[in-house]
Amino acid sequence: MKEKIIEVSIDLFGKHGFTETSIQDIVDGLGVTKGTFYYYFKSKEELLMEIHLRYIEDLLMSQREIIEKTKTAEARLFDMVYMLMKHIEGQGQSARVFFREMQHLNEEHLKDIFKKRDAFRLNMNQVIADGVGSGEFREDLDVNIVTLAILGAVNWSYHWFDPKGALDEKAVSTIYIDFMLNGLKKA
Amino acid sequence: MKEKIIEVSIDLFGKHGFTETSIQDIVDGLGVTKGTFYYYFKSKEELLMEIHLRYIEDLLMSQREIIEKTKTAEARLFDMVYMLMKHIEGQGQSARVFFREMQHLNEEHLKDIFKKRDAFRLNMNQVIADGVGSGEFREDLDVNIVTLAILGAVNWSYHWFDPKGALDEKAVSTIYIDFMLNGLKKA
């Protein structure tokens, strides 16, 4: 039931917004009573935190796997971009809730999420810094800003990426990486 | 007074969210009555639409100026990225409201904003396509996806860009453009 509450809530928060969705809406969608909701969650905010935690922890775990599995900075970067795109493809509504509804977490929860989000960014930062160290990547670019540009381009795609569109998440990731590694300018 | 209502509202919507801000909060912040509010706006939603319209129309105007003033695709691209970054620097709270609160516009208004937002994207698309045509840019990259990647990286910076940080909007734009034009890979 806990999983079902989370699933239905992601859908409702994604479609109508966190503030606009009541606990009543959530339990109505499941045909259960509010008592059932409160058995699993103290509040709507606590449920939102659980959604946020799962989202970011899932990404961190996938990121660790990539770092273990791949060797070159280029391969790691490609795998991370592709992993994020797959996440947006498969969990578009979660991504929407994650990015848009973060403001509704309480301060303590927000701090926790920011810490994990920063960890994700710093891991990617490290991959790029390693690539600079190994001679794969240019040493004259600001690694922090480049990391933010890459994450920005990928995260932003939850605004427009359509899994039913002409290009799937692998095709988009391939173009992204080609563009980011080799640039737009004609050699 | 209309300008003041808009200014205070952007600040309140940015800080607390559209749903969480009442018309009472807005007029309290100005020391006027609700009557004054309704003299200028039919509803809170209409005020939100005015904020959205100003934001996107301002961007479209600046974009037109850039296309008139500059000649090469590279210069146009740099100026557009820099203009967007300056906008985020100078109007961070507006950017936040623009991107985050769009969901609260009614369907008709949303359609209008999407049309203008698409126009902005298509203009940038055209700049890149022109650069491909003139031989400045590579012809083997998907122009639509590259445009979305650039806009994504720039738009995302409203999440992290700190005007009081070590790098100002010109420095960030310069790194962005160098990265986007020349890529991360060591030649």
PDB file of C-alpha atoms in Angstrom, chain B:
ATOM      1  CA  MET B   1       0.668  51.470  -8.610  1.00  0.00           C
ATOM      2  CA  LYS B   2       0.282  48.721 -11.239  1.00  0.00           C
ATOM      3  CA  GLU B   3       4.079  48.483 -11.459  1.00  0.00           C
ATOM      4  CA  LYS B   4       4.345  48.316  -7.689  1.00  0.00           C
ATOM      5  CA  ILE B   5       1.759  45.528  -7.462  1.00  0.00           C
ATOM      6  CA  ILE B   6       3.701  43.546 -10.068  1.00  0.00           C
ATOM      7  CA  GLU B   7       7.015  44.170  -8.319  1.00  0.00           C
ATOM      8  CA  VAL B   8       5.764  43.128  -4.875  1.00  0.00           C
ATOM      9  CA  SER B   9       3.979  40.097  -6.319  1.00  0.00           C
ATOM     10  CA  ILE B  10       7.080  38.815  -8.129  1.00  0.00           C
ATOM     11  CA  ASP B  11       8.924  39.044  -4.845  1.00  0.00           C
ATOM     12  CA  LEU B  12       6.187  37.235  -2.876  1.00  0.00           C
ATOM     13  CA  PHE B  13       5.512  34.582  -5.543  1.00  0.00           C
ATOM     14  CA  GLY B  14       9.234  33.979  -5.840  1.00  0.00           C
ATOM     15  CA  LYS B  15       9.764  33.642  -2.109  1.00  0.00           C
ATOM     16  CA  HIS B  16       6.607  31.821  -1.026  1.00  0.00           C
ATOM     17  CA  GLY B  17       5.008  30.445  -4.198  1.00  0.00           C
ATOM     18  CA  PHE B  18       1.968  31.569  -6.188  1.00  0.00           C
ATOM     19  CA  THR B  19      -0.576  29.396  -4.388  1.00  0.00           C
ATOM     20  CA  GLU B  20       0.766  30.349  -0.962  1.00  0.00           C
ATOM     21  CA  THR B  21       0.510  34.093  -1.660  1.00  0.00           C
ATOM     22  CA  SER B  22      -2.933  35.670  -1.281  1.00  0.00           C
ATOM     23  CA  ILE B  23      -4.160  38.940  -2.746  1.00  0.00           C
ATOM     24  CA  GLN B  24      -4.327  40.080   0.890  1.00  0.00           C
ATOM     25  CA  ASP B  25      -0.569  39.413   1.261  1.00  0.00           C
ATOM     26  CA  ILE B  26       0.105  41.489  -1.850  1.00  0.00           C
ATOM     27  CA  VAL B  27      -1.957  44.503  -0.775  1.00  0.00           C
ATOM     28  CA  ASP B  28      -0.628  44.262   2.804  1.00  0.00           C
ATOM     29  CA  GLY B  29       2.880  44.527   1.376  1.00  0.00           C
ATOM     30  CA  LEU B  30       1.856  47.802  -0.295  1.00  0.00           C
ATOM     31  CA  GLY B  31      -0.373  49.240   2.409  1.00  0.00           C
ATOM     32  CA  VAL B  32      -3.364  49.480   0.060  1.00  0.00           C
ATOM     33  CA  THR B  33      -6.793  47.809  -0.063  1.00  0.00           C
ATOM     34  CA  LYS B  34      -7.978  44.894  -2.166  1.00  0.00           C
ATOM     35  CA  GLY B  35     -10.035  47.397  -4.143  1.00  0.00           C
ATOM     36  CA  THR B  36      -6.815  48.863  -5.477  1.00  0.00           C
ATOM     37  CA  PHE B  37      -5.699  45.411  -6.599  1.00  0.00           C
ATOM     38  CA  TYR B  38      -8.966  44.728  -8.421  1.00  0.00           C
ATOM     39  CA  TYR B  39      -8.786  48.088 -10.119  1.00  0.00           C
ATOM     40  CA  TYR B  40      -5.747  46.795 -12.029  1.00  0.00           C
ATOM     41  CA  PHE B  41      -6.278  43.028 -12.183  1.00  0.00           C
ATOM     42  CA  LYS B  42      -9.367  40.840 -12.442  1.00  0.00           C
ATOM     43  CA  SER B  43      -7.675  38.034 -10.500  1.00  0.00           C
ATOM     44  CA  LYS B  44      -4.387  36.712  -9.150  1.00  0.00           C
ATOM     45  CA  GLU B  45      -4.123  34.565 -12.261  1.00  0.00           C
ATOM     46  CA  GLU B  46      -4.419  37.616 -14.504  1.00  0.00           C
ATOM     47  CA  LEU B  47      -1.578  39.235 -12.561  1.00  0.00           C
ATOM     48  CA  LEU B  48       0.514  36.088 -13.009  1.00  0.00           C
ATOM     49  CA  MET B  49      -0.160  36.216 -16.749  1.00  0.00           C
ATOM     50  CA  GLU B  50       1.011  39.841 -16.855  1.00  0.00           C
ATOM     51  CA  ILE B  51       4.272  38.807 -15.133  1.00  0.00           C
ATOM     52  CA  HIS B  52       4.765  35.959 -17.601  1.00  0.00           C
ATOM     53  CA  LEU B  53       3.969  38.116 -20.610  1.00  0.00           C
ATOM     54  CA  ARG B  54       6.406  40.831 -19.587  1.00  0.00           C
ATOM     55  CA  TYR B  55       9.142  38.302 -18.949  1.00  0.00           C
ATOM     56  CA  ILE B  56       8.923  36.536 -22.304  1.00  0.00           C
ATOM     57  CA  GLU B  57       8.182  39.655 -24.371  1.00  0.00           C
ATOM     58  CA  ASP B  58      11.202  41.357 -22.866  1.00  0.00           C
ATOM     59  CA  LEU B  59      13.346  38.383 -23.894  1.00  0.00           C
ATOM     60  CA  LEU B  60      11.898  38.356 -27.402  1.00  0.00           C
ATOM     61  CA  MET B  61      12.618  42.052 -27.824  1.00  0.00           C
ATOM     62  CA  SER B  62      16.210  41.674 -26.652  1.00  0.00           C
ATOM     63  CA  GLN B  63      16.595  38.736 -29.011  1.00  0.00           C
ATOM     64  CA  ARG B  64      15.393  40.787 -31.961  1.00  0.00           C
ATOM     65  CA  GLU B  65      17.870  43.520 -31.087  1.00  0.00           C
ATOM     66  CA  ILE B  66      20.709  41.004 -31.028  1.00  0.00           C
ATOM     67  CA  ILE B  67      19.791  39.621 -34.439  1.00  0.00           C
ATOM     68  CA  GLU B  68      19.707  43.151 -35.853  1.00  0.00           C
ATOM     69  CA  LYS B  69      22.986  44.223 -34.267  1.00  0.00           C
ATOM     70  CA  THR B  70      25.225  41.185 -34.783  1.00  0.00           C
ATOM     71  CA  LYS B  71      26.231  39.361 -37.921  1.00  0.00           C
ATOM     72  CA  THR B  72      27.917  36.010 -37.247  1.00  0.00           C
ATOM     73  CA  ALA B  73      26.135  33.038 -35.702  1.00  0.00           C
ATOM     74  CA  GLU B  74      28.819  32.848 -33.031  1.00  0.00           C
ATOM     75  CA  ALA B  75      28.315  36.473 -31.977  1.00  0.00           C
ATOM     76  CA  ARG B  76      24.535  36.068 -31.967  1.00  0.00           C
ATOM     77  CA  LEU B  77      24.775  32.942 -29.875  1.00  0.00           C
ATOM     78  CA  PHE B  78      27.118  34.566 -27.387  1.00  0.00           C
ATOM     79  CA  ASP B  79      24.912  37.638 -27.087  1.00  0.00           C
ATOM     80  CA  MET B  80      21.793  35.534 -26.551  1.00  0.00           C
ATOM     81  CA  VAL B  81      23.416  33.410 -23.855  1.00  0.00           C
ATOM     82  CA  TYR B  82      24.798  36.513 -22.172  1.00  0.00           C
ATOM     83  CA  MET B  83      21.451  38.301 -22.413  1.00  0.00           C
ATOM     84  CA  LEU B  84      19.668  35.357 -20.776  1.00  0.00           C
ATOM     85  CA  MET B  85      22.279  35.186 -18.017  1.00  0.00           C
ATOM     86  CA  LYS B  86      21.975  38.924 -17.403  1.00  0.00           C
ATOM     87  CA  HIS B  87      18.233  38.468 -17.165  1.00  0.00           C
ATOM     88  CA  ILE B  88      18.645  35.767 -14.550  1.00  0.00           C
ATOM     89  CA  GLU B  89      21.146  37.921 -12.689  1.00  0.00           C
ATOM     90  CA  GLY B  90      19.002  41.035 -12.699  1.00  0.00           C
ATOM     91  CA  GLN B  91      15.612  39.375 -12.456  1.00  0.00           C
ATOM     92  CA  GLY B  92      16.235  36.142 -10.593  1.00  0.00           C
ATOM     93  CA  GLN B  93      12.911  36.235  -8.807  1.00  0.00           C
ATOM     94  CA  SER B  94      11.061  36.813 -12.122  1.00  0.00           C
ATOM     95  CA  ALA B  95      12.853  33.861 -13.696  1.00  0.00           C
ATOM     96  CA  ARG B  96      11.844  31.685 -10.751  1.00  0.00           C
ATOM     97  CA  VAL B  97       8.207  32.737 -11.089  1.00  0.00           C
ATOM     98  CA  PHE B  98       8.326  32.322 -14.865  1.00  0.00           C
ATOM     99  CA  PHE B  99       9.623  28.766 -14.814  1.00  0.00           C
ATOM    100  CA  ARG B 100       8.070  27.442 -11.635  1.00  0.00           C
ATOM    101  CA  GLU B 101       4.606  28.985 -11.548  1.00  0.00           C
ATOM    102  CA  MET B 102       3.681  28.520 -15.203  1.00  0.00           C
ATOM    103  CA  GLN B 103       1.413  25.615 -14.181  1.00  0.00           C
ATOM    104  CA  HIS B 104      -0.945  28.088 -12.502  1.00  0.00           C
ATOM    105  CA  LEU B 105      -1.848  29.914 -15.705  1.00  0.00           C
ATOM    106  CA  ASN B 106      -5.152  28.994 -17.281  1.00  0.00           C
ATOM    107  CA  GLU B 107      -5.137  27.017 -20.494  1.00  0.00           C
ATOM    108  CA  GLU B 108      -5.643  29.935 -22.845  1.00  0.00           C
ATOM    109  CA  HIS B 109      -2.903  32.016 -21.225  1.00  0.00           C
ATOM    110  CA  LEU B 110      -0.571  29.037 -21.132  1.00  0.00           C
ATOM    111  CA  LYS B 111      -1.049  28.532 -24.869  1.00  0.00           C
ATOM    112  CA  ASP B 112      -0.116  32.139 -25.488  1.00  0.00           C
ATOM    113  CA  ILE B 113       3.033  31.915 -23.336  1.00  0.00           C
ATOM    114  CA  PHE B 114       4.059  28.621 -24.969  1.00  0.00           C
ATOM    115  CA  LYS B 115       3.716  30.241 -28.381  1.00  0.00           C
ATOM    116  CA  LYS B 116       6.057  33.071 -27.397  1.00  0.00           C
ATOM    117  CA  ARG B 117       8.462  30.704 -25.676  1.00  0.00           C
ATOM    118  CA  ASP B 118       8.536  28.565 -28.807  1.00  0.00           C
ATOM    119  CA  ALA B 119       9.213  31.662 -30.884  1.00  0.00           C
ATOM    120  CA  PHE B 120      12.259  32.428 -28.735  1.00  0.00           C
ATOM    121  CA  ARG B 121      13.550  28.876 -29.135  1.00  0.00           C
ATOM    122  CA  LEU B 122      12.924  28.860 -32.884  1.00  0.00           C
ATOM    123  CA  ASN B 123      14.806  32.120 -33.289  1.00  0.00           C
ATOM    124  CA  MET B 124      17.820  30.576 -31.570  1.00  0.00           C
ATOM    125  CA  ASN B 125      17.337  27.486 -33.701  1.00  0.00           C
ATOM    126  CA  GLN B 126      17.503  29.690 -36.774  1.00  0.00           C
ATOM    127  CA  VAL B 127      20.731  31.323 -35.601  1.00  0.00           C
ATOM    128  CA  ILE B 128      22.333  27.889 -35.266  1.00  0.00           C
ATOM    129  CA  ALA B 129      20.901  26.683 -38.585  1.00  0.00           C
ATOM    130  CA  ASP B 130      22.285  29.836 -40.234  1.00  0.00           C
ATOM    131  CA  GLY B 131      25.670  29.066 -38.668  1.00  0.00           C
ATOM    132  CA  VAL B 132      25.535  25.593 -40.176  1.00  0.00           C
ATOM    133  CA  GLY B 133      24.605  27.097 -43.526  1.00  0.00           C
ATOM    134  CA  SER B 134      27.456  29.616 -43.467  1.00  0.00           C
ATOM    135  CA  GLY B 135      29.992  26.954 -42.500  1.00  0.00           C
ATOM    136  CA  GLU B 136      30.611  28.340 -39.001  1.00  0.00           C
ATOM    137  CA  PHE B 137      28.990  25.361 -37.278  1.00  0.00           C
ATOM    138  CA  ARG B 138      29.072  21.596 -37.803  1.00  0.00           C
ATOM    139  CA  GLU B 139      26.395  20.203 -40.064  1.00  0.00           C
ATOM    140  CA  ASP B 140      26.318  16.755 -38.432  1.00  0.00           C
ATOM    141  CA  LEU B 141      24.584  17.769 -35.189  1.00  0.00           C
ATOM    142  CA  ASP B 142      20.817  17.901 -34.687  1.00  0.00           C
ATOM    143  CA  VAL B 143      20.084  21.637 -34.559  1.00  0.00           C
ATOM    144  CA  ASN B 144      16.884  21.225 -32.510  1.00  0.00           C
ATOM    145  CA  ILE B 145      18.555  19.153 -29.818  1.00  0.00           C
ATOM    146  CA  VAL B 146      21.591  21.439 -29.646  1.00  0.00           C
ATOM    147  CA  THR B 147      19.294  24.454 -29.239  1.00  0.00           C
ATOM    148  CA  LEU B 148      17.449  22.716 -26.401  1.00  0.00           C
ATOM    149  CA  ALA B 149      20.753  21.773 -24.753  1.00  0.00           C
ATOM    150  CA  ILE B 150      21.984  25.383 -24.856  1.00  0.00           C
ATOM    151  CA  LEU B 151      18.701  26.820 -23.610  1.00  0.00           C
ATOM    152  CA  GLY B 152      18.577  24.139 -20.923  1.00  0.00           C
ATOM    153  CA  ALA B 153      22.050  24.883 -19.614  1.00  0.00           C
ATOM    154  CA  VAL B 154      21.321  28.614 -19.522  1.00  0.00           C
ATOM    155  CA  ASN B 155      17.801  28.409 -18.100  1.00  0.00           C
ATOM    156  CA  TRP B 156      18.912  25.940 -15.447  1.00  0.00           C
ATOM    157  CA  SER B 157      21.365  28.440 -14.090  1.00  0.00           C
ATOM    158  CA  TYR B 158      18.504  30.248 -12.337  1.00  0.00           C
ATOM    159  CA  HIS B 159      18.735  27.313  -9.904  1.00  0.00           C
ATOM    160  CA  TRP B 160      22.331  28.004  -8.951  1.00  0.00           C
ATOM    161  CA  PHE B 161      23.665  31.272 -10.369  1.00  0.00           C
ATOM    162  CA  ASP B 162      24.666  33.643  -7.593  1.00  0.00           C
ATOM    163  CA  PRO B 163      25.292  37.224  -8.724  1.00  0.00           C
ATOM    164  CA  LYS B 164      27.426  37.665  -5.603  1.00  0.00           C
ATOM    165  CA  GLY B 165      29.509  34.575  -6.463  1.00  0.00           C
ATOM    166  CA  ALA B 166      33.077  34.499  -7.769  1.00  0.00           C
ATOM    167  CA  LEU B 167      31.994  34.597 -11.433  1.00  0.00           C
ATOM    168  CA  ASP B 168      29.658  37.226 -12.811  1.00  0.00           C
ATOM    169  CA  GLU B 169      27.179  36.610 -15.625  1.00  0.00           C
ATOM    170  CA  LYS B 170      29.693  37.672 -18.281  1.00  0.00           C
ATOM    171  CA  ALA B 171      32.330  35.231 -17.011  1.00  0.00           C
ATOM    172  CA  VAL B 172      29.806  32.377 -16.855  1.00  0.00           C
ATOM    173  CA  SER B 173      28.512  33.193 -20.367  1.00  0.00           C
ATOM    174  CA  THR B 174      32.060  33.204 -21.710  1.00  0.00           C
ATOM    175  CA  ILE B 175      32.805  29.767 -20.256  1.00  0.00           C
ATOM    176  CA  TYR B 176      29.448  28.447 -21.499  1.00  0.00           C
ATOM    177  CA  ILE B 177      30.077  29.629 -25.060  1.00  0.00           C
ATOM    178  CA  ASP B 178      33.670  28.365 -25.112  1.00  0.00           C
ATOM    179  CA  PHE B 179      32.425  24.978 -23.858  1.00  0.00           C
ATOM    180  CA  MET B 180      29.516  24.845 -26.282  1.00  0.00           C
ATOM    181  CA  LEU B 181      31.448  25.964 -29.341  1.00  0.00           C
ATOM    182  CA  ASN B 182      34.718  24.123 -28.759  1.00  0.00           C
ATOM    183  CA  GLY B 183      33.693  21.200 -26.582  1.00  0.00           C
ATOM    184  CA  LEU B 184      35.252  19.605 -23.554  1.00  0.00           C
ATOM    185  CA  LYS B 185      37.514  17.183 -25.368  1.00  0.00           C
ATOM    186  CA  LYS B 186      41.203  17.912 -25.746  1.00  0.00           C
ATOM    187  CA  ALA B 187      41.972  18.497 -29.411  1.00  0.00           C
TER     188      ALA B 187
END
